[in-house]
Amino acid sequence: MQAVAPAREPGCAWAQLAPGVRIDASDEVRAAHSRGMSYLDLLAWRSVGGMDGGLLPAVDAVAFPASHEQALAVVQGCAREGVVVVPVGGGTSVTGGIDAGAGDDRPVLAVSLAQLDALSHLDTESHIATVQAGMTGPQVEQALDGFTLGHFPQSWERATIGGFIAARSSGQSSGGYGRIEDMLIGATLATPAGTWEVGGYPAASMGPDLRQVVLGSEGTLGVITSAQLRVRPKPSVREYAAAIVPLGSANAGAGSAAETSFTPASDVARALTRSPLRPTVLRVSDADETRALLTMSAPSGIAGSLFNAYVRARRALPGALIIVGWEGNDPGTVAAARAFARSVIGDSGGVWLGSGPGRSWERGRFHGPFLRDELMDAGYLVETFETVVRWSELLTLHATLRDVARQALGDGSYVMAHISHTYETGASIYFTVLAGGWSDPDVAAKRWRAAKQTITEALVKAGGALSHHHGIGRDHAPWLVERIGPIGVQVLEGIRSAVDPSGVMNPTVLRAPR
Amino acid sequence: MQAVAPAREPGCAWAQLAPGVRIDASDEVRAAHSRGMSYLDLLAWRSVGGMDGGLLPAVDAVAFPASHEQALAVVQGCAREGVVVVPVGGGTSVTGGIDAGAGDDRPVLAVSLAQLDALSHLDTESHIATVQAGMTGPQVEQALDGFTLGHFPQSWERATIGGFIAARSSGQSSGGYGRIEDMLIGATLATPAGTWEVGGYPAASMGPDLRQVVLGSEGTLGVITSAQLRVRPKPSVREYAAAIVPLGSANAGAGSAAETSFTPASDVARALTRSPLRPTVLRVSDADETRALLTMSAPSGIAGSLFNAYVRARRALPGALIIVGWEGNDPGTVAAARAFARSVIGDSGGVWLGSGPGRSWERGRFHGPFLRDELMDAGYLVETFETVVRWSELLTLHATLRDVARQALGDGSYVMAHISHTYETGASIYFTVLAGGWSDPDVAAKRWRAAKQTITEALVKAGGALSHHHGIGRDHAPWLVERIGPIGVQVLEGIRSAVDPSGVMNPTVLRAPR
C-alpha cells in the first residue's frame, strides 16, 4: 500500500466525539474510505510518489454507526467540533463524490454505512420495504422475500441504498421500474439540525416535495440512514433479446453524420418507450459501440463467431445493436410487449437476434467496472460520461460530443455511446472512451482533466444535462451554476444552511470550487 | 356587490411600480381576485355585514402582466417597494391559497396570469409543449393540435397551468397520465431574485430536483410564467365503464366497519393499479357515496331508474361503485386492459354495468363545483377534504375519518368518500360532506372551522397526508410542522429566503399563522 497522509484528530479526540460509536483511524481503513471510482480516483491508487506528493490523501478517521441514533450522534458531534463529514456507502461514486481533502484545515471523518444493512420492515400489502441505507443492491434483493426493488445500476453489486438516493441513481431496468426517485416513498436522515424525515406517501400536495431535495443531495444535507421504498413482486417472467437495426433511413432526408450513427434505431427506442407495452430494459448502441461489442470477447461483449456470421450474412452491419428486455408476472402481457417490439424493430429493417445475445448482455451487465480496472492496468484510459437531452436534440448532441471527445483524446482514441435510459420526452446517452498509452498516472490525470473540461463545455453548449445518473460530485461542480443558474445555486445553499449551519456536511461536493 | 374594503397604494403609487404593466385598482376587479373557492371563500361572498365587519376584504390592486418580463418587473417592483404579491391563476384554490389579507400593514397586489395564455412551442418530436402559465385547462387542450396534456382535475375548466404546478395538482386521469409533477419538464418563474428556470430534462442527476421545489410552492417563490410539459398524442380510443362490487368478502375475516364499506372494491382498485394494463381513470366510491350517486339526479349522478332497477335486480347493493376508463391509440391494448379489469371485477363478485354509467360520469366530471354553489344557496354545508395513505392504512383511515366527520358535523350530516387516485403503494381518499341548516354565513363559518380542526387532527393522527392534491394554503398550514417536521419547515423557509429575501411572495400561505 502507498503511504497514507498523516491523520489529524479533532479537539475533543475521536473517542469523545460520539461515545459508543466505533471510530477507526487506522491507515488501511482510512485509505479504503477516501475515494470513489472515478478515473482520477483509480489513478490515485496507481500513483506512487507522483501526483499527490507521494502520500495518498486520506480522511482522518472512519466512523461505523450501528443505528440511526449513532449516526445522529456522529453528525451532531462533528457539527459541534467542526469536523467535516463525508458519508461513504459503497464508495462507487464516479464524479468525485468522496473527497478526502474536503476539510481544508478541518479534520475529516468518513461515515460508513456498512453496519446499517438490515431490512427493517416489509409491508406486503402496500408493497413498501423499509431498509437501512447501508444495504447494498444484492443485500436488498436477497432480503426482499418474494419481492424485488428492480434497481440495477452498473454499481449495483457494491453501491448502497443511501448512495442510490444521494446520487439520483437510475438502473438498467429503468424502463420498467423507473429511477430511484420513482421508488422512494420516504427517507430518514441524520443531519446537524437533528433527525429529518421526508415523505411517507406515494404522492402528496404538502408544498415542495422534500424527498426530491434529499434525492441528489450527495451527502450535503445529512447521512441518509433509512428509506422506505416501493417494491414489486419478483417477476416470474424475464426475457431479454437483441436486434441489429441497419443505419440510415429512407425517411431521414439529407442524412447528416448524426443521423447515420443511430437512426432509425433511435426512432425504434422512442416508439417502444411511448407505448403502454414499453420494455423493462432498453439500450441502443451507436454504430461504433455496436462494432466494438460485436468484435470484443470481453465479459460484457455480445460476441461469438456464430453470432457475427449470422448478422453479417444478413448485411445488417453497420448497424445499431438494441438490447431489449421484459419482466412481469403475466406471460400474456410480456408476450404482447415482445411481439410489439419485434414488429417495431422489423418495420425499421432490423434483424432479430433472439434471446441468446440478450442473455449474454444480462450476464455481463455488472462487469463494466471490473473490465475497466484490467484495461487501466494495461495503460488504457477508460472513462465514461453521460447526459440526457430531449429527443429532438439527441442526434445532434450525440454527434457533437462524439466528435469533440475524439478530438480531445487524440489519435488512437475510441469513442462509443449508447442510449441508456429512455423517457417519453428524451433519453440519456452514455459515452465510453478508450485510449491507449495513458500509462503514467500523472500525465494521464492532466490529460484527462483537460479532456473532461473540453467535453463538458461542449455538452453544456449542446444543451445536455451535466449528468443523467452519475451526479455532480466535485467533477461536474464547476458547471453547476451555468446549468441550474445563480438562483438555483442560491436555493441549494439556502437548503444546506437550513440543515447544516456550520457547513460540515460534504462541503466540497455539489458546490463550485472557490 | 358587497362593499369592498378601501384600497391602499404603495409609496411609489401603482403607476410607478412597474411602468407599462396594466394595474387595475377598481373595486370590481379587486373583489374578483381576492379569494378562491374554499367553503370559507364562498361563504365570504354570501356574508353581508357579517363575518368580516361588513366590508369584503380585498387585495389593493390587480396587475395583468402580458409577458414574463412584465411579470418580473411587477415582482421585483413589489420586492423593492414592500408590496405583498398574491399570484392568481384561475382562482380555484380550495385551501385558502388566495389571501386578500396577506399584507397586514403592507399593500397587496394580486398578479393575474390572465394575459399569459399562449402556447409558445410544440416540440412534436420530443412531445414537449411550452405554454404560458396562465393558460386554462381547456385553452391548453384546444391549442395542442393533435396532442393532449391529459390533466383533468375537477377545477380544469377554470384553473391554470401555473396553478396546477403551484398546487401539485392531480387530475381524474392520473392513472394513465400521472400527476402534474409527472408532466413537468421545466418551468420559468419571475422571482424577487430574478428569472429562475428550473428543469429542462425528463430526468437528471444534478443535485436536488428544483422542479419539485417549484411544484407545490403555492406562489411563495415567485410567479410561474411558463412551463414545459410532456404531452401525448390525443387518444383515438376512449372508453369508460362502471361496475358495482358488493361489500364484504369471504376472505375479510372478522369484518370490521372499515372492511365492509370498501372491500373488496378497494382490493380491485389495488390490483388494477399494479398491472401494466392499469386503467387511465379509476374511482371507487364507498357504500355511502354509491348510495348517494345512485339516488341523486344531480348532474354528476349516475342515475336513472332503469339503471337502479338493473342493479337491484342483481342484489349488488349495498355495494361500491367503480368507475374505470381507458384511453390510448392502440385498440388492442385498450381491449386487453378492459378485459383484464372486467375479469378482476368479476372475480370480486362485481356486476359489470357497461359503458352507459361510465359515460354519464365522464359528462358530469367537472360539475361538482357548480352543484356546490346551488346547494350552498339552499343553506347546505358542502365541503370536501382529501388525503393519501398507504394501502395497509387505507380502510382504517377511511372508517376513522368518516366517523369523526359525522360526529363533528352533527345530526343530519351526510359523509361519503371515494378512492380518487391510486398508486402501487397507496391511494387517496376524497371525502364529500353535506349538512343542512347551515344558512347563516357567520354561524356556518364558525361551525366549519371547528369541524375542520377536529377532522384534520384526526387525519394527522391516522397517518394521512394533509392533502393529496388540494394543497396547504392557509387552511392546512397550522398542521404543517406536525406533518413535515421542524427541519422540513426550516428547509422551506431557507428556500423562501433564498429567492425572496424581503418576504413579499404570498407570505401567509404554506406557513403556520403566528
PDB file of N, CA and C in Angstrom, chain A residues 226-294:
ATOM      1  N   SER A 226     -32.093   5.589   6.613  1.00  0.00           N
ATOM      2  CA  SER A 226     -33.044   4.553   6.209  1.00  0.00           C
ATOM      3  C   SER A 226     -33.993   5.097   5.155  1.00  0.00           C
ATOM      4  N   ALA A 227     -34.624   4.186   4.446  1.00  0.00           N
ATOM      5  CA  ALA A 227     -35.504   4.585   3.346  1.00  0.00           C
ATOM      6  C   ALA A 227     -36.685   3.646   3.261  1.00  0.00           C
ATOM      7  N   GLN A 228     -37.816   4.211   2.861  1.00  0.00           N
ATOM      8  CA  GLN A 228     -38.995   3.408   2.528  1.00  0.00           C
ATOM      9  C   GLN A 228     -39.080   3.373   1.008  1.00  0.00           C
ATOM     10  N   LEU A 229     -39.091   2.180   0.470  1.00  0.00           N
ATOM     11  CA  LEU A 229     -39.006   2.018  -0.970  1.00  0.00           C
ATOM     12  C   LEU A 229     -40.159   1.200  -1.519  1.00  0.00           C
ATOM     13  N   ARG A 230     -40.663   1.608  -2.646  1.00  0.00           N
ATOM     14  CA  ARG A 230     -41.656   0.806  -3.349  1.00  0.00           C
ATOM     15  C   ARG A 230     -40.991  -0.468  -3.872  1.00  0.00           C
ATOM     16  N   VAL A 231     -41.603  -1.598  -3.613  1.00  0.00           N
ATOM     17  CA  VAL A 231     -41.091  -2.855  -4.158  1.00  0.00           C
ATOM     18  C   VAL A 231     -42.199  -3.523  -4.975  1.00  0.00           C
ATOM     19  N   ARG A 232     -41.822  -4.529  -5.725  1.00  0.00           N
ATOM     20  CA  ARG A 232     -42.799  -5.246  -6.543  1.00  0.00           C
ATOM     21  C   ARG A 232     -42.587  -6.747  -6.397  1.00  0.00           C
ATOM     22  N   PRO A 233     -43.627  -7.524  -6.611  1.00  0.00           N
ATOM     23  CA  PRO A 233     -43.431  -8.980  -6.596  1.00  0.00           C
ATOM     24  C   PRO A 233     -42.345  -9.353  -7.598  1.00  0.00           C
ATOM     25  N   LYS A 234     -41.488 -10.261  -7.205  1.00  0.00           N
ATOM     26  CA  LYS A 234     -40.428 -10.720  -8.115  1.00  0.00           C
ATOM     27  C   LYS A 234     -41.079 -11.216  -9.404  1.00  0.00           C
ATOM     28  N   PRO A 235     -40.554 -10.806 -10.542  1.00  0.00           N
ATOM     29  CA  PRO A 235     -41.185 -11.224 -11.791  1.00  0.00           C
ATOM     30  C   PRO A 235     -40.966 -12.707 -12.058  1.00  0.00           C
ATOM     31  N   SER A 236     -42.004 -13.373 -12.511  1.00  0.00           N
ATOM     32  CA  SER A 236     -41.861 -14.789 -12.843  1.00  0.00           C
ATOM     33  C   SER A 236     -41.395 -14.962 -14.287  1.00  0.00           C
ATOM     34  N   VAL A 237     -41.581 -13.918 -15.074  1.00  0.00           N
ATOM     35  CA  VAL A 237     -41.150 -13.980 -16.477  1.00  0.00           C
ATOM     36  C   VAL A 237     -40.072 -12.925 -16.697  1.00  0.00           C
ATOM     37  N   ARG A 238     -38.945 -13.352 -17.225  1.00  0.00           N
ATOM     38  CA  ARG A 238     -37.873 -12.406 -17.566  1.00  0.00           C
ATOM     39  C   ARG A 238     -37.294 -12.822 -18.905  1.00  0.00           C
ATOM     40  N   GLU A 239     -37.383 -11.944 -19.863  1.00  0.00           N
ATOM     41  CA  GLU A 239     -36.867 -12.268 -21.196  1.00  0.00           C
ATOM     42  C   GLU A 239     -36.008 -11.125 -21.704  1.00  0.00           C
ATOM     43  N   TYR A 240     -34.927 -11.484 -22.364  1.00  0.00           N
ATOM     44  CA  TYR A 240     -34.068 -10.479 -22.986  1.00  0.00           C
ATOM     45  C   TYR A 240     -33.857 -10.882 -24.429  1.00  0.00           C
ATOM     46  N   ALA A 241     -33.717  -9.902 -25.279  1.00  0.00           N
ATOM     47  CA  ALA A 241     -33.450 -10.202 -26.677  1.00  0.00           C
ATOM     48  C   ALA A 241     -32.576  -9.099 -27.256  1.00  0.00           C
ATOM     49  N   ALA A 242     -32.068  -9.347 -28.432  1.00  0.00           N
ATOM     50  CA  ALA A 242     -31.234  -8.366 -29.114  1.00  0.00           C
ATOM     51  C   ALA A 242     -31.641  -8.293 -30.572  1.00  0.00           C
ATOM     52  N   ALA A 243     -31.306  -7.172 -31.178  1.00  0.00           N
ATOM     53  CA  ALA A 243     -31.564  -6.990 -32.602  1.00  0.00           C
ATOM     54  C   ALA A 243     -30.530  -6.017 -33.141  1.00  0.00           C
ATOM     55  N   ILE A 244     -30.317  -6.099 -34.419  1.00  0.00           N
ATOM     56  CA  ILE A 244     -29.468  -5.108 -35.088  1.00  0.00           C
ATOM     57  C   ILE A 244     -30.345  -4.359 -36.076  1.00  0.00           C
ATOM     58  N   VAL A 245     -30.320  -3.040 -35.951  1.00  0.00           N
ATOM     59  CA  VAL A 245     -31.071  -2.216 -36.894  1.00  0.00           C
ATOM     60  C   VAL A 245     -30.064  -1.526 -37.811  1.00  0.00           C
ATOM     61  N   PRO A 246     -30.176  -1.703 -39.119  1.00  0.00           N
ATOM     62  CA  PRO A 246     -29.219  -1.065 -40.029  1.00  0.00           C
ATOM     63  C   PRO A 246     -29.307   0.454 -39.923  1.00  0.00           C
ATOM     64  N   LEU A 247     -28.220   1.118 -40.266  1.00  0.00           N
ATOM     65  CA  LEU A 247     -28.200   2.577 -40.176  1.00  0.00           C
ATOM     66  C   LEU A 247     -28.918   3.204 -41.356  1.00  0.00           C
ATOM     67  N   GLY A 248     -29.245   4.498 -41.146  1.00  0.00           N
ATOM     68  CA  GLY A 248     -29.849   5.257 -42.234  1.00  0.00           C
ATOM     69  C   GLY A 248     -31.316   4.936 -42.383  1.00  0.00           C
ATOM     70  N   SER A 249     -31.981   5.744 -43.120  1.00  0.00           N
ATOM     71  CA  SER A 249     -33.417   5.543 -43.271  1.00  0.00           C
ATOM     72  C   SER A 249     -33.887   6.275 -44.493  1.00  0.00           C
ATOM     73  N   ALA A 250     -34.847   5.690 -45.142  1.00  0.00           N
ATOM     74  CA  ALA A 250     -35.407   6.331 -46.328  1.00  0.00           C
ATOM     75  C   ALA A 250     -36.052   7.661 -45.965  1.00  0.00           C
ATOM     76  N   ASN A 251     -36.513   7.729 -44.697  1.00  0.00           N
ATOM     77  CA  ASN A 251     -37.217   8.942 -44.275  1.00  0.00           C
ATOM     78  C   ASN A 251     -36.282  10.015 -43.730  1.00  0.00           C
ATOM     79  N   ALA A 252     -34.999   9.692 -43.605  1.00  0.00           N
ATOM     80  CA  ALA A 252     -34.104  10.597 -42.887  1.00  0.00           C
ATOM     81  C   ALA A 252     -33.792  11.853 -43.683  1.00  0.00           C
ATOM     82  N   GLY A 253     -34.174  11.907 -44.956  1.00  0.00           N
ATOM     83  CA  GLY A 253     -33.873  13.079 -45.763  1.00  0.00           C
ATOM     84  C   GLY A 253     -32.374  13.175 -45.964  1.00  0.00           C
ATOM     85  N   ALA A 254     -31.861  14.385 -46.054  1.00  0.00           N
ATOM     86  CA  ALA A 254     -30.428  14.581 -46.242  1.00  0.00           C
ATOM     87  C   ALA A 254     -29.691  14.088 -45.003  1.00  0.00           C
ATOM     88  N   GLY A 255     -29.195  12.867 -45.041  1.00  0.00           N
ATOM     89  CA  GLY A 255     -28.599  12.217 -43.872  1.00  0.00           C
ATOM     90  C   GLY A 255     -27.340  12.909 -43.388  1.00  0.00           C
ATOM     91  N   SER A 256     -27.384  13.443 -42.175  1.00  0.00           N
ATOM     92  CA  SER A 256     -26.179  14.026 -41.593  1.00  0.00           C
ATOM     93  C   SER A 256     -25.396  12.912 -40.917  1.00  0.00           C
ATOM     94  N   ALA A 257     -24.198  13.250 -40.448  1.00  0.00           N
ATOM     95  CA  ALA A 257     -23.396  12.267 -39.710  1.00  0.00           C
ATOM     96  C   ALA A 257     -24.172  11.794 -38.498  1.00  0.00           C
ATOM     97  N   ALA A 258     -24.884  12.740 -37.872  1.00  0.00           N
ATOM     98  CA  ALA A 258     -25.647  12.395 -36.675  1.00  0.00           C
ATOM     99  C   ALA A 258     -26.681  11.328 -36.994  1.00  0.00           C
ATOM    100  N   GLU A 259     -27.378  11.561 -38.081  1.00  0.00           N
ATOM    101  CA  GLU A 259     -28.482  10.659 -38.385  1.00  0.00           C
ATOM    102  C   GLU A 259     -28.005   9.239 -38.674  1.00  0.00           C
ATOM    103  N   THR A 260     -26.861   9.129 -39.296  1.00  0.00           N
ATOM    104  CA  THR A 260     -26.437   7.796 -39.712  1.00  0.00           C
ATOM    105  C   THR A 260     -25.829   6.984 -38.580  1.00  0.00           C
ATOM    106  N   SER A 261     -25.594   7.562 -37.413  1.00  0.00           N
ATOM    107  CA  SER A 261     -24.973   6.775 -36.359  1.00  0.00           C
ATOM    108  C   SER A 261     -25.994   6.092 -35.444  1.00  0.00           C
ATOM    109  N   PHE A 262     -27.212   6.530 -35.452  1.00  0.00           N
ATOM    110  CA  PHE A 262     -28.234   5.960 -34.564  1.00  0.00           C
ATOM    111  C   PHE A 262     -29.520   5.602 -35.314  1.00  0.00           C
ATOM    112  N   THR A 263     -29.943   6.458 -36.186  1.00  0.00           N
ATOM    113  CA  THR A 263     -31.241   6.226 -36.834  1.00  0.00           C
ATOM    114  C   THR A 263     -31.168   5.040 -37.789  1.00  0.00           C
ATOM    115  N   PRO A 264     -32.263   4.327 -37.922  1.00  0.00           N
ATOM    116  CA  PRO A 264     -33.555   4.525 -37.278  1.00  0.00           C
ATOM    117  C   PRO A 264     -33.689   3.824 -35.924  1.00  0.00           C
ATOM    118  N   ALA A 265     -32.568   3.296 -35.374  1.00  0.00           N
ATOM    119  CA  ALA A 265     -32.691   2.588 -34.094  1.00  0.00           C
ATOM    120  C   ALA A 265     -33.192   3.515 -32.986  1.00  0.00           C
ATOM    121  N   SER A 266     -32.784   4.807 -33.043  1.00  0.00           N
ATOM    122  CA  SER A 266     -33.257   5.737 -32.014  1.00  0.00           C
ATOM    123  C   SER A 266     -34.766   5.959 -32.135  1.00  0.00           C
ATOM    124  N   ASP A 267     -35.261   5.925 -33.368  1.00  0.00           N
ATOM    125  CA  ASP A 267     -36.714   6.037 -33.551  1.00  0.00           C
ATOM    126  C   ASP A 267     -37.434   4.823 -32.959  1.00  0.00           C
ATOM    127  N   VAL A 268     -36.800   3.658 -33.097  1.00  0.00           N
ATOM    128  CA  VAL A 268     -37.362   2.443 -32.503  1.00  0.00           C
ATOM    129  C   VAL A 268     -37.454   2.610 -30.987  1.00  0.00           C
ATOM    130  N   ALA A 269     -36.379   3.093 -30.399  1.00  0.00           N
ATOM    131  CA  ALA A 269     -36.354   3.265 -28.941  1.00  0.00           C
ATOM    132  C   ALA A 269     -37.452   4.208 -28.484  1.00  0.00           C
ATOM    133  N   ARG A 270     -37.624   5.277 -29.226  1.00  0.00           N
ATOM    134  CA  ARG A 270     -38.639   6.263 -28.850  1.00  0.00           C
ATOM    135  C   ARG A 270     -40.034   5.663 -28.953  1.00  0.00           C
ATOM    136  N   ALA A 271     -40.278   4.936 -30.029  1.00  0.00           N
ATOM    137  CA  ALA A 271     -41.609   4.333 -30.209  1.00  0.00           C
ATOM    138  C   ALA A 271     -41.888   3.302 -29.119  1.00  0.00           C
ATOM    139  N   LEU A 272     -40.892   2.487 -28.785  1.00  0.00           N
ATOM    140  CA  LEU A 272     -41.105   1.481 -27.742  1.00  0.00           C
ATOM    141  C   LEU A 272     -41.384   2.148 -26.398  1.00  0.00           C
ATOM    142  N   THR A 273     -40.662   3.227 -26.116  1.00  0.00           N
ATOM    143  CA  THR A 273     -40.780   3.901 -24.831  1.00  0.00           C
ATOM    144  C   THR A 273     -42.148   4.532 -24.634  1.00  0.00           C
ATOM    145  N   ARG A 274     -42.748   4.966 -25.718  1.00  0.00           N
ATOM    146  CA  ARG A 274     -44.026   5.677 -25.613  1.00  0.00           C
ATOM    147  C   ARG A 274     -45.233   4.749 -25.596  1.00  0.00           C
ATOM    148  N   SER A 275     -44.995   3.461 -25.684  1.00  0.00           N
ATOM    149  CA  SER A 275     -46.112   2.515 -25.703  1.00  0.00           C
ATOM    150  C   SER A 275     -46.443   2.042 -24.294  1.00  0.00           C
ATOM    151  N   PRO A 276     -47.716   1.724 -24.035  1.00  0.00           N
ATOM    152  CA  PRO A 276     -48.027   1.072 -22.754  1.00  0.00           C
ATOM    153  C   PRO A 276     -47.319  -0.283 -22.641  1.00  0.00           C
ATOM    154  N   LEU A 277     -46.871  -0.824 -23.758  1.00  0.00           N
ATOM    155  CA  LEU A 277     -46.149  -2.105 -23.751  1.00  0.00           C
ATOM    156  C   LEU A 277     -44.637  -1.878 -23.742  1.00  0.00           C
ATOM    157  N   ARG A 278     -44.201  -0.764 -23.154  1.00  0.00           N
ATOM    158  CA  ARG A 278     -42.775  -0.437 -23.164  1.00  0.00           C
ATOM    159  C   ARG A 278     -41.967  -1.523 -22.469  1.00  0.00           C
ATOM    160  N   PRO A 279     -40.750  -1.766 -22.936  1.00  0.00           N
ATOM    161  CA  PRO A 279     -39.919  -2.808 -22.315  1.00  0.00           C
ATOM    162  C   PRO A 279     -39.347  -2.367 -20.972  1.00  0.00           C
ATOM    163  N   THR A 280     -38.914  -3.342 -20.183  1.00  0.00           N
ATOM    164  CA  THR A 280     -38.290  -3.083 -18.892  1.00  0.00           C
ATOM    165  C   THR A 280     -36.856  -2.580 -19.069  1.00  0.00           C
ATOM    166  N   VAL A 281     -36.160  -3.166 -20.032  1.00  0.00           N
ATOM    167  CA  VAL A 281     -34.778  -2.797 -20.340  1.00  0.00           C
ATOM    168  C   VAL A 281     -34.730  -2.377 -21.804  1.00  0.00           C
ATOM    169  N   LEU A 282     -34.023  -1.294 -22.070  1.00  0.00           N
ATOM    170  CA  LEU A 282     -33.883  -0.864 -23.462  1.00  0.00           C
ATOM    171  C   LEU A 282     -32.556  -0.129 -23.593  1.00  0.00           C
ATOM    172  N   ARG A 283     -31.758  -0.578 -24.521  1.00  0.00           N
ATOM    173  CA  ARG A 283     -30.434   0.002 -24.707  1.00  0.00           C
ATOM    174  C   ARG A 283     -30.108  -0.065 -26.185  1.00  0.00           C
ATOM    175  N   VAL A 284     -29.671   1.063 -26.727  1.00  0.00           N
ATOM    176  CA  VAL A 284     -29.383   1.130 -28.159  1.00  0.00           C
ATOM    177  C   VAL A 284     -27.962   1.638 -28.344  1.00  0.00           C
ATOM    178  N   SER A 285     -27.106   0.817 -28.909  1.00  0.00           N
ATOM    179  CA  SER A 285     -25.713   1.211 -29.127  1.00  0.00           C
ATOM    180  C   SER A 285     -25.560   1.931 -30.454  1.00  0.00           C
ATOM    181  N   ASP A 286     -24.685   2.937 -30.486  1.00  0.00           N
ATOM    182  CA  ASP A 286     -24.415   3.580 -31.769  1.00  0.00           C
ATOM    183  C   ASP A 286     -23.536   2.659 -32.616  1.00  0.00           C
ATOM    184  N   ALA A 287     -23.236   3.073 -33.832  1.00  0.00           N
ATOM    185  CA  ALA A 287     -22.518   2.201 -34.766  1.00  0.00           C
ATOM    186  C   ALA A 287     -21.157   1.789 -34.196  1.00  0.00           C
ATOM    187  N   ASP A 288     -20.486   2.721 -33.532  1.00  0.00           N
ATOM    188  CA  ASP A 288     -19.152   2.409 -33.022  1.00  0.00           C
ATOM    189  C   ASP A 288     -19.203   1.442 -31.846  1.00  0.00           C
ATOM    190  N   GLU A 289     -20.162   1.621 -30.965  1.00  0.00           N
ATOM    191  CA  GLU A 289     -20.280   0.696 -29.841  1.00  0.00           C
ATOM    192  C   GLU A 289     -20.742  -0.673 -30.323  1.00  0.00           C
ATOM    193  N   THR A 290     -21.625  -0.664 -31.301  1.00  0.00           N
ATOM    194  CA  THR A 290     -22.094  -1.936 -31.850  1.00  0.00           C
ATOM    195  C   THR A 290     -20.916  -2.729 -32.419  1.00  0.00           C
ATOM    196  N   ARG A 291     -20.079  -2.032 -33.177  1.00  0.00           N
ATOM    197  CA  ARG A 291     -18.911  -2.683 -33.762  1.00  0.00           C
ATOM    198  C   ARG A 291     -18.003  -3.238 -32.656  1.00  0.00           C
ATOM    199  N   ALA A 292     -17.776  -2.418 -31.615  1.00  0.00           N
ATOM    200  CA  ALA A 292     -16.897  -2.858 -30.528  1.00  0.00           C
ATOM    201  C   ALA A 292     -17.473  -4.062 -29.797  1.00  0.00           C
ATOM    202  N   LEU A 293     -18.753  -4.015 -29.513  1.00  0.00           N
ATOM    203  CA  LEU A 293     -19.362  -5.126 -28.760  1.00  0.00           C
ATOM    204  C   LEU A 293     -19.324  -6.414 -29.578  1.00  0.00           C
ATOM    205  N   LEU A 294     -19.455  -6.276 -30.866  1.00  0.00           N
ATOM    206  CA  LEU A 294     -19.514  -7.478 -31.696  1.00  0.00           C
ATOM    207  C   LEU A 294     -18.133  -8.049 -31.986  1.00  0.00           C
TER     208      LEU A 294
END
